[in-house]
mmCIF file of C-alpha atoms and ligand atoms in Angstrom:
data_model
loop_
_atom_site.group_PDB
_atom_site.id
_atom_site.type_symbol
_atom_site.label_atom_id
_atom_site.label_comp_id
_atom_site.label_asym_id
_atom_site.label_seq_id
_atom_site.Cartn_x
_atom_site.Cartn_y
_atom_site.Cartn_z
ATOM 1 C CA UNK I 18 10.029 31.339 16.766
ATOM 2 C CA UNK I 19 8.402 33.983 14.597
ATOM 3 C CA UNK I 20 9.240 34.210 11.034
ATOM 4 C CA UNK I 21 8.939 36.794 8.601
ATOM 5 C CA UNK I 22 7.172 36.063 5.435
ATOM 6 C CA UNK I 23 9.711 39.112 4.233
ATOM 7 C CA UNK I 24 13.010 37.649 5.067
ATOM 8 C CA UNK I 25 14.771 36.293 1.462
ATOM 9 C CA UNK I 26 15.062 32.611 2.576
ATOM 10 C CA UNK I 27 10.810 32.556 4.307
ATOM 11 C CA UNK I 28 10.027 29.250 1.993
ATOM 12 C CA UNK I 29 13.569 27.294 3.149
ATOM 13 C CA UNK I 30 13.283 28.788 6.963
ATOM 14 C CA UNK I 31 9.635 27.517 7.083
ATOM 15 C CA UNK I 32 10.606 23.798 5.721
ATOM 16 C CA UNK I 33 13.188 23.792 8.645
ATOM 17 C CA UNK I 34 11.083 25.206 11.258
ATOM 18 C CA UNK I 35 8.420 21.899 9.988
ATOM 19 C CA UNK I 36 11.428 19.505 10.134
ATOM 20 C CA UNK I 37 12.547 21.059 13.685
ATOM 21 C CA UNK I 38 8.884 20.669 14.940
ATOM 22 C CA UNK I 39 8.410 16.690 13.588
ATOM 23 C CA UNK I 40 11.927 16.151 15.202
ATOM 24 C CA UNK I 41 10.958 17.223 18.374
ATOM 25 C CA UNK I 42 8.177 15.356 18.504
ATOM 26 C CA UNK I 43 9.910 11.986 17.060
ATOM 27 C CA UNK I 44 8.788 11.415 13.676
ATOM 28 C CA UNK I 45 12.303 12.615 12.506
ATOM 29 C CA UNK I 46 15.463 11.537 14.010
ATOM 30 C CA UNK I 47 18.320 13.836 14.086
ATOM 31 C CA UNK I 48 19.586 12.046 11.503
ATOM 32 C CA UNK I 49 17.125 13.725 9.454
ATOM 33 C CA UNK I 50 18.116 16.786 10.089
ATOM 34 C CA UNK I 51 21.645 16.451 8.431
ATOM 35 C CA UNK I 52 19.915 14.641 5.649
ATOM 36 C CA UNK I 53 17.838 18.036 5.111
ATOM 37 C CA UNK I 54 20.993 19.736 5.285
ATOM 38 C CA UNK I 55 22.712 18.014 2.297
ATOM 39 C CA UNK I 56 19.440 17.879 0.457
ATOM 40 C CA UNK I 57 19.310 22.039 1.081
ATOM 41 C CA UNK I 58 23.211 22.655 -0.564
ATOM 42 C CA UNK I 59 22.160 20.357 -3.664
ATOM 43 C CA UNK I 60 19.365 22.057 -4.311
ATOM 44 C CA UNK I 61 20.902 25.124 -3.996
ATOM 45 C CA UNK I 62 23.539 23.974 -6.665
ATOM 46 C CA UNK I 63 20.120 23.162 -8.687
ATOM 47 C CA UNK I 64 18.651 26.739 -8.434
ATOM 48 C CA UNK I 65 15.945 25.161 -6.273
ATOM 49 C CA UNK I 66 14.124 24.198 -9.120
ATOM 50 C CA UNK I 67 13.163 21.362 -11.304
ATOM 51 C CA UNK I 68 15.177 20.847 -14.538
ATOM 52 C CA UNK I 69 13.958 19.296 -17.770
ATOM 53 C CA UNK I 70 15.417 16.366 -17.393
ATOM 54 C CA UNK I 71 14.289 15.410 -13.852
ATOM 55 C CA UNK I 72 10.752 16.511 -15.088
ATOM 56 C CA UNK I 73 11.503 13.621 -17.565
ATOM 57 C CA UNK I 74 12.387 11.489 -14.964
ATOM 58 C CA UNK I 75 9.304 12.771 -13.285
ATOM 59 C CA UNK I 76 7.140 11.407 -16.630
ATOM 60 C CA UNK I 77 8.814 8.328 -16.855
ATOM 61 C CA UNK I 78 8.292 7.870 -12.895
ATOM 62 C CA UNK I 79 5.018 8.533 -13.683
ATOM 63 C CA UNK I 80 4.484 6.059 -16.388
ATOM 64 C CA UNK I 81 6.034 3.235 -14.712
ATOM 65 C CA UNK I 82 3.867 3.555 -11.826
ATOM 66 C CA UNK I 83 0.733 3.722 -13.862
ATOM 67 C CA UNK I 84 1.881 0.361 -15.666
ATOM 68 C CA UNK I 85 3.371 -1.751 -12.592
ATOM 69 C CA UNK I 86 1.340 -4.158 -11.169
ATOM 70 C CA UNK I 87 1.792 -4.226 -7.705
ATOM 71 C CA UNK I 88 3.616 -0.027 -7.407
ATOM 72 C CA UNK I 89 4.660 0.760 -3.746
ATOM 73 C CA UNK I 90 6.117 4.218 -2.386
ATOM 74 C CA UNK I 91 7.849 3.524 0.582
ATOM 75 C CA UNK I 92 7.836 6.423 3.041
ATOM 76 C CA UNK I 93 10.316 7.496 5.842
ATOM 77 C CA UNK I 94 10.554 10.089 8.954
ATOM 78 C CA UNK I 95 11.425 13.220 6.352
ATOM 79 C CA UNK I 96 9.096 12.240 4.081
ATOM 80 C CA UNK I 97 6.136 12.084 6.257
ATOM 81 C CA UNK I 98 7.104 15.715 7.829
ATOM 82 C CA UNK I 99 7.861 17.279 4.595
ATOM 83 C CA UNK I 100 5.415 15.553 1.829
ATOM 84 C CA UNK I 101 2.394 14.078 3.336
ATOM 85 C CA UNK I 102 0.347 15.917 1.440
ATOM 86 C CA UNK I 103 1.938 15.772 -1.645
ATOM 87 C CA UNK I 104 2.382 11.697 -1.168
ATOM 88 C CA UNK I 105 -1.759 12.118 -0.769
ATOM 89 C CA UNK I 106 -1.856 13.369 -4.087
ATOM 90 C CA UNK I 107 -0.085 11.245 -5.259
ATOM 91 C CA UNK I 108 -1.983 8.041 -3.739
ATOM 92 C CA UNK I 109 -5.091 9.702 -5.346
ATOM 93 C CA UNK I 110 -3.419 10.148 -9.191
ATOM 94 C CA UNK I 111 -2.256 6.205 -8.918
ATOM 95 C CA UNK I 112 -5.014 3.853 -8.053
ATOM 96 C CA UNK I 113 -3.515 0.829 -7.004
ATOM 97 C CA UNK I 114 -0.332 2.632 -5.367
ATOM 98 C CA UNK I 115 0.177 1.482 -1.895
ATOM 99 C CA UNK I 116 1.326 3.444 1.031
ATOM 100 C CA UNK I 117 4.409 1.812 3.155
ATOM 101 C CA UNK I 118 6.304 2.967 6.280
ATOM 102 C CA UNK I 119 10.162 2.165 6.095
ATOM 103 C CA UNK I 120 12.390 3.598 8.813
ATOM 104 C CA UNK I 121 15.868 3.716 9.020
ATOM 105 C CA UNK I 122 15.736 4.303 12.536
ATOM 106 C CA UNK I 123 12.730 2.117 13.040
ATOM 107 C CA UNK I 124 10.555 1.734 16.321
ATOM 108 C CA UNK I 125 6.786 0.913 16.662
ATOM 109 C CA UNK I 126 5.733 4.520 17.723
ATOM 110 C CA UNK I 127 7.712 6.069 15.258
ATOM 111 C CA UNK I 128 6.207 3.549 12.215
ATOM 112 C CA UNK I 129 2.638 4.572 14.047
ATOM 113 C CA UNK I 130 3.308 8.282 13.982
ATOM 114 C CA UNK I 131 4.482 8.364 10.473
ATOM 115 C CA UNK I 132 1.197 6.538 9.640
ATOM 116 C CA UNK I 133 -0.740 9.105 11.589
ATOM 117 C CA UNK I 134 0.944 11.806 9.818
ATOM 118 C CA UNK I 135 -0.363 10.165 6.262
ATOM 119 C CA UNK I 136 -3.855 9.504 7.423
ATOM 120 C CA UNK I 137 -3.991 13.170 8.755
ATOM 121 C CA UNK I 138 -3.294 14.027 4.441
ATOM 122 C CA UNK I 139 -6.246 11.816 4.129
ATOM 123 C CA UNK I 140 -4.341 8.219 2.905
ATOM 124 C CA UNK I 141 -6.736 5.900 4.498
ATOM 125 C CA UNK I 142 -4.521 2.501 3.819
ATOM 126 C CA UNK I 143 -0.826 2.669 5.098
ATOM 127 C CA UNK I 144 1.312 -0.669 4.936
ATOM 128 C CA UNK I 145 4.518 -1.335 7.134
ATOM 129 C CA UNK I 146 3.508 -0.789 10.837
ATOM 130 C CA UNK I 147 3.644 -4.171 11.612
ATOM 131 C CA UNK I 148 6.168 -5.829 9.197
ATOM 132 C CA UNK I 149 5.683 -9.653 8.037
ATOM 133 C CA UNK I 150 8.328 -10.294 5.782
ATOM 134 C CA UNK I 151 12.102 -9.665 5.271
ATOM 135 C CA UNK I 152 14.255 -8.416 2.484
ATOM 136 C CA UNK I 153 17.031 -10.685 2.133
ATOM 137 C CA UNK I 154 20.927 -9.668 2.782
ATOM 138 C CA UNK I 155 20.084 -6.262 4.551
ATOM 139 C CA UNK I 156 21.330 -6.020 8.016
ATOM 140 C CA UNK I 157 18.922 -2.322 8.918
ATOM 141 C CA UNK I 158 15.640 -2.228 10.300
ATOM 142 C CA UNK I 159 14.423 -0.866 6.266
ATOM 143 C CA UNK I 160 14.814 -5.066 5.743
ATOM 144 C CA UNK I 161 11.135 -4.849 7.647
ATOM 145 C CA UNK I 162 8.027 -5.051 4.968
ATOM 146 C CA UNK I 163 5.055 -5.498 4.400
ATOM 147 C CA UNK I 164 4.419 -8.872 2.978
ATOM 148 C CA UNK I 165 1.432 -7.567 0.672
ATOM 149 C CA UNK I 166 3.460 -4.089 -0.044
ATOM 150 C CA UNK I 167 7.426 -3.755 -0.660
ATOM 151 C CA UNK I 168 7.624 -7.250 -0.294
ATOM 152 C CA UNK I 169 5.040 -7.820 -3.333
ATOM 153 C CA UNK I 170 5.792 -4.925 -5.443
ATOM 154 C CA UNK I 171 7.211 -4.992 -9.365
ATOM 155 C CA UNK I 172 7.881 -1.174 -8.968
ATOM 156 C CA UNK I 173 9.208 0.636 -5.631
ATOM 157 C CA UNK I 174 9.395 4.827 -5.297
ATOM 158 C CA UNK I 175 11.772 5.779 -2.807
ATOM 159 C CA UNK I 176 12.382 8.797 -1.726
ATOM 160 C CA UNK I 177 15.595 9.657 0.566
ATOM 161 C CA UNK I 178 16.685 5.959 0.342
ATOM 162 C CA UNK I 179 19.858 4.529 1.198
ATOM 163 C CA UNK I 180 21.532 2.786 -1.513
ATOM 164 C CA UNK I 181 21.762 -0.692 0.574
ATOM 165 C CA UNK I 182 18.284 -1.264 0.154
ATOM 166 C CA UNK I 183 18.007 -0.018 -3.113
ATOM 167 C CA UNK I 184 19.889 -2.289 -4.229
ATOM 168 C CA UNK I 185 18.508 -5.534 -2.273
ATOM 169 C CA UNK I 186 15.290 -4.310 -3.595
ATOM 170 C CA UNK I 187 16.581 -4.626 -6.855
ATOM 171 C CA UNK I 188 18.168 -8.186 -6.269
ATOM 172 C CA UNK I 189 14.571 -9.206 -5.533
ATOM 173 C CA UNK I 190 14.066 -8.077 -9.571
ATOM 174 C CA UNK I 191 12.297 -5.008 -8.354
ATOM 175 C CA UNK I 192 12.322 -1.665 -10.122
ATOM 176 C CA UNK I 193 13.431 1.078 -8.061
ATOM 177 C CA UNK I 194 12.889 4.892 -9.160
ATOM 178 C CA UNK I 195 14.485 6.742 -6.445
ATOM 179 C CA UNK I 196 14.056 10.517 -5.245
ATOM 180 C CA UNK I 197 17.205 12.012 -3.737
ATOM 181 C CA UNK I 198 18.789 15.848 -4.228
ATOM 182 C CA UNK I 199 22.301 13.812 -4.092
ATOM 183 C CA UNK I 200 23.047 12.646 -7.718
ATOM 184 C CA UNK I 201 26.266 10.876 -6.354
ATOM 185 C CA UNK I 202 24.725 9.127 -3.787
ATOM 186 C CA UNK I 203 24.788 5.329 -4.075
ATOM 187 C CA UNK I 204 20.694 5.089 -3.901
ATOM 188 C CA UNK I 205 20.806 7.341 -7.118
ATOM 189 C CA UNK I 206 23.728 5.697 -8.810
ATOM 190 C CA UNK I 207 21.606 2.395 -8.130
ATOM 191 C CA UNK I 208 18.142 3.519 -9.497
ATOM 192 C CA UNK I 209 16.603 2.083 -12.441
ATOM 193 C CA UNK I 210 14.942 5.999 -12.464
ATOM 194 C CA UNK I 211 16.991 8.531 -10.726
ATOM 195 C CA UNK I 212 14.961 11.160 -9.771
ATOM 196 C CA UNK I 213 17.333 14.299 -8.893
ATOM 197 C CA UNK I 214 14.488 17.199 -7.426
ATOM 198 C CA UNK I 215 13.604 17.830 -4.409
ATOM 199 C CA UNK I 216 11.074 15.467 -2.462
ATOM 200 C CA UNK I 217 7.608 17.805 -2.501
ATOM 201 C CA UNK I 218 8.645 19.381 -6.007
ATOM 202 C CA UNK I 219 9.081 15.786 -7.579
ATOM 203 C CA UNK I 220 6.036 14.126 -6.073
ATOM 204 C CA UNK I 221 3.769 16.598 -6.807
ATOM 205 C CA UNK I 222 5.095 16.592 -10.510
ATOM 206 C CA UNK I 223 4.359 12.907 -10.675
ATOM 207 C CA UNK I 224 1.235 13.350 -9.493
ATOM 208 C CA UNK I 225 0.603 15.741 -12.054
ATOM 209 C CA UNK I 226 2.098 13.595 -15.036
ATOM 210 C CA UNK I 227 0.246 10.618 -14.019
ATOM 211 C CA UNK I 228 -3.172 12.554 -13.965
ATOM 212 C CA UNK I 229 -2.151 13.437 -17.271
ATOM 213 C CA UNK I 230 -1.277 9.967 -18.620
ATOM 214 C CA UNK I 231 -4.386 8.529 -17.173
ATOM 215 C CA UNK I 232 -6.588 11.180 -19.103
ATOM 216 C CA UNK I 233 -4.664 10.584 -22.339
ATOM 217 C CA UNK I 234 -3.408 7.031 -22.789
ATOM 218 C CA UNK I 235 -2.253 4.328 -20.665
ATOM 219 C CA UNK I 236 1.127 2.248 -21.269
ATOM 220 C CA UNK I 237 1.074 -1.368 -19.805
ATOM 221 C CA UNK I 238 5.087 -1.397 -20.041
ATOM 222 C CA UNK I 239 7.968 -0.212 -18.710
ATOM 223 C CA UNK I 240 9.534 1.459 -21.276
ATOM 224 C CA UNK I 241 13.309 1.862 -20.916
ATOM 225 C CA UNK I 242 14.769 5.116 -18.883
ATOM 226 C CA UNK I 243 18.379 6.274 -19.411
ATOM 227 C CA UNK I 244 19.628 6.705 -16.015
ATOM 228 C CA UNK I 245 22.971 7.563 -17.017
ATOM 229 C CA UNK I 246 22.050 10.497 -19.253
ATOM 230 C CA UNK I 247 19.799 11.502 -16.273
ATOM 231 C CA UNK I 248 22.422 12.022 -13.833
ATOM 232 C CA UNK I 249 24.870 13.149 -16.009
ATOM 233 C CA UNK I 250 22.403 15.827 -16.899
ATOM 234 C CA UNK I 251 21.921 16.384 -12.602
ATOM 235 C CA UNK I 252 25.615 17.024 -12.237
ATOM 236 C CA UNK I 253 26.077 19.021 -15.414
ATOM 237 C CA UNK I 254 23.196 21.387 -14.201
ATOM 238 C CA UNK I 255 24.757 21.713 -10.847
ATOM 239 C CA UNK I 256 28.183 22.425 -12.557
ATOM 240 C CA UNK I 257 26.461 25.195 -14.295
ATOM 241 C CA UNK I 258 24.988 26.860 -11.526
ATOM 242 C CA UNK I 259 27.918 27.021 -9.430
ATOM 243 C CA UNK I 260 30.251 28.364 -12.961
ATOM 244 C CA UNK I 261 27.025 31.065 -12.822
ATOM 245 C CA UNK I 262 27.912 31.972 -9.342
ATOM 246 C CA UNK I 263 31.403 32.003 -9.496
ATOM 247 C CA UNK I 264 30.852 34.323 -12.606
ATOM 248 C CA UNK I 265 29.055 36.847 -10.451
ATOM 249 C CA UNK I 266 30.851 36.515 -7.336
ATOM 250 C CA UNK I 267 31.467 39.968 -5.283
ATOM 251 C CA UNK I 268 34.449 41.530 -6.393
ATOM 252 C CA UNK I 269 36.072 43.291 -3.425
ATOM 253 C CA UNK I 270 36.124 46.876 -2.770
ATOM 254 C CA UNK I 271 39.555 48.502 -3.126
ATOM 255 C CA UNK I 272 40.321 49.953 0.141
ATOM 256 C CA UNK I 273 41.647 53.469 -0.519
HETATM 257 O O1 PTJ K 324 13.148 8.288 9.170
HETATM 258 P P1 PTJ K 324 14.246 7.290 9.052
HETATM 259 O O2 PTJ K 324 14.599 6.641 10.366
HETATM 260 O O3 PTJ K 324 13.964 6.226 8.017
HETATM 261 O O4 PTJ K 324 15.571 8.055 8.548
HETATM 262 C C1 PTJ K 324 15.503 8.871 7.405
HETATM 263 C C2 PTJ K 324 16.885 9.401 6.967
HETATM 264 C C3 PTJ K 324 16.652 10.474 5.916
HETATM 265 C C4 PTJ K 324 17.585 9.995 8.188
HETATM 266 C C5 PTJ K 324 17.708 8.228 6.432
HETATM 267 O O5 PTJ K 324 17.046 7.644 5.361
HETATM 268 C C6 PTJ K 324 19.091 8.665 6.029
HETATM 269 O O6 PTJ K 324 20.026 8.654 6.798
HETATM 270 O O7 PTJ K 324 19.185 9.069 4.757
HETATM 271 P P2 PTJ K 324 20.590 9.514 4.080
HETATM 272 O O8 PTJ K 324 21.440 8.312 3.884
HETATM 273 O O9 PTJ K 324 21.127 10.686 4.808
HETATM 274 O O10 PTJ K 324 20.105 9.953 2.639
HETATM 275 C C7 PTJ K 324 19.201 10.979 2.441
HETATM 276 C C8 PTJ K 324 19.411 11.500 1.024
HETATM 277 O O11 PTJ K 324 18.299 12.313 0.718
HETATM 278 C C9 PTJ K 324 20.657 12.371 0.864
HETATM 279 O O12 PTJ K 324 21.346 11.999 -0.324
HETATM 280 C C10 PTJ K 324 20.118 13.801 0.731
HETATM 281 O O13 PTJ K 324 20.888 14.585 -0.154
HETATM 282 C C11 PTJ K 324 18.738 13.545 0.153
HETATM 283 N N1 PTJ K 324 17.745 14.551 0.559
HETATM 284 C C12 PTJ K 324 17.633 15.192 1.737
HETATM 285 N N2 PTJ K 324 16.581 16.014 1.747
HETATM 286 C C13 PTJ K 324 15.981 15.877 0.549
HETATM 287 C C14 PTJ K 324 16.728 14.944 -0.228
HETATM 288 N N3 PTJ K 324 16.376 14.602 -1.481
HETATM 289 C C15 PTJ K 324 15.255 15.172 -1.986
HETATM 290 N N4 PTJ K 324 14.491 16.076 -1.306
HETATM 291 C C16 PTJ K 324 14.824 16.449 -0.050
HETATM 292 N N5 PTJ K 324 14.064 17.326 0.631
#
C-alpha cells in the first residue's frame, strides 16, 4: 500500500502500516494490534503529545534508572516493531541497562526475532531468549526471565505491561516504572512510576533526561515519585481534551 506523505493522519497511518508489516511476519501477534488500537484513542484524548507531567515522570524514570543497580527494560512484540531504535538510545544513555525479551504470547522464534529486531538498532546484548528463572505466582509465559536480568533487577521499565506481572514484579520488592497510553489500566494503577505517553515519545524523552542527568549530577537514590498525582494529572488532561472537542464540535447545518 502506498501512502501519501499529504494525507492528515501520514505519521499514525505509517506506525500502522510498521505494526501491520511486523505482524505479518510474527514479531506481533494480533493481539498487538488491538493493543495499538487502544493505545491510538488515548493518545488521541492526549493531543498526541507529551504533557508536563509525564515529562516528569519521564525525569524521574530517568533518574531511577541512572541510580538502580541492576535497571532492566523488558521488551515485548510492539515494542520491538515500534521502538527499537528508540530502546537503542536508550541502552546507550544508561550504561548498565540491560536489554530483556518478555512475551505475552511467547515462543522461541518469536523471543529470537524480537532480539533480531534490537540487534538490527545496534543493542549488541539482549537477555530473555532462553529463560532460566521464574517469577513466582504468575501463571503467563511473561513468568520466563532471565536469571541475570528481570530476575536480578532493583528497577524494571515496562512498557505495554500487563498489570499481573507488574505486580509479581513488585512482590519480588522490585520497582516498576511502567509505560502505557491507558492511565486506568491495572499495570499503570500498579506502577511505582506511571508513565502515561506514548511508547517512542517516552523512551526517547528518557533517553534524553538521562543524558542530561549524567552530564550534570548523578543521584544514587530513588527519590520518591507521586504516582497518584501523576495519573490524576493523565486523566485530567484527557478530560480536557475531550471538554476542548466537545466545545468545538460541528454544529449542524440548518436544512432550509
Ligand atoms: O508481544 P507479546 O506477546 O508480549 O504481546 C504484547 C501485547 C501488547 C499484545 C500484550 O502485552 C498485551 O496484550 O497488552 P495489553 O494488555 O493489551 O496492554 C497494552 C497496553 O499498552 C494498553 O493499556 C494500551 O493502551 C497500551 N498501549 C498500546 N500502544 C501503546 C500503548 N502505550 C504506549 N504507547 C503505545 N504505542
Amino acid at each position: 500500500m502506498r501512502l501519501s506523505a499529504r494525507h492528515p493522519r501520514y505519521a499514525s497511518l505509517k506506525v500502522r502500516h510498521r505494526l501491520a508489516e511486523a505482524h505479518r511476519t510474527g514479531l506481533v501477534v494480533p493481539e498487538g494490534l488491538i493493543a495499538h488500537g487502544r493505545g491510538e484513542a488515548f493518545d488521541y484524548f492526549l493531543g498526541e503529545r507529551t504533557t508536563p507531567k509525564a515529562r516528569a515522570a519521564e525525569r524521574a524514570a530517568a533518574e531511577w534508572l541512572l541510580a538502580a543497580r541492576a535497571p532492566v527494560v523488558s521488551v515485548n512484540g510492539n515494542v520491538a516493531a515500534l521502538a527499537a531504535r528508540e530502546l537503542a538510545q536508550l541502552a546507550r544513555a544508561i550504561p548498565g541497562l540491560q536489554v530483556e525479551v518478555n512475551l505475552f504470547h511467547r515462543t522461541g522464534s518469536r523471543a529470537r526475532q524480537v532480539a533480531k529486531a534490537l540487534r538490527a538498532e545496534g543493542i549488541p546484548t539482549v537477555r530473555g531468549i532462553r529463560p532460566s528463572a521464574t517469577i513466582p505466582g504468575l501463571p503467563s509465559d511473561r513468568a520466563k526471565v532471565d536469571r541475570r536480568g528481570i530476575y536480578a533487577a532493583d528497577v524494571c521499565l515496562v512498557p505495554l505491561e500487563d498489570g499481573d506481572r507488574a505486580e509479581a514484579l513488585q512482590a519480588l520488592g522490585k520497582r516498576v516504572i511502567s509505560i502505557d497510553l491507558n492511565p486506568l489500566s491495572r499495570t499503570s494503577r500498579t506502577a511505582d512510576i506511571p508513565i502515561v505517553d506514548e511508547v517512542r515519545r517516552a523512551l526517547h524523552a528518557i533517553a534524553g533526561e538521562a543524558r542530561r542527568f549524567r552530564a550534570s549530577h548523578r543521584t544514587s537514590e530513588l527519590r520518591p515519585f507521586d504516582r497518584y498525582a501523576a495519573l490524576g494529572d493523565a486523566i485530567d488532561a484527557m478530560t480536557e481534551g475531550l471538554n476542548r472537542a466537545a466545545a468545538r464540535r460541528p454544529r449542524r447545518r440548518r436544512r432550509r
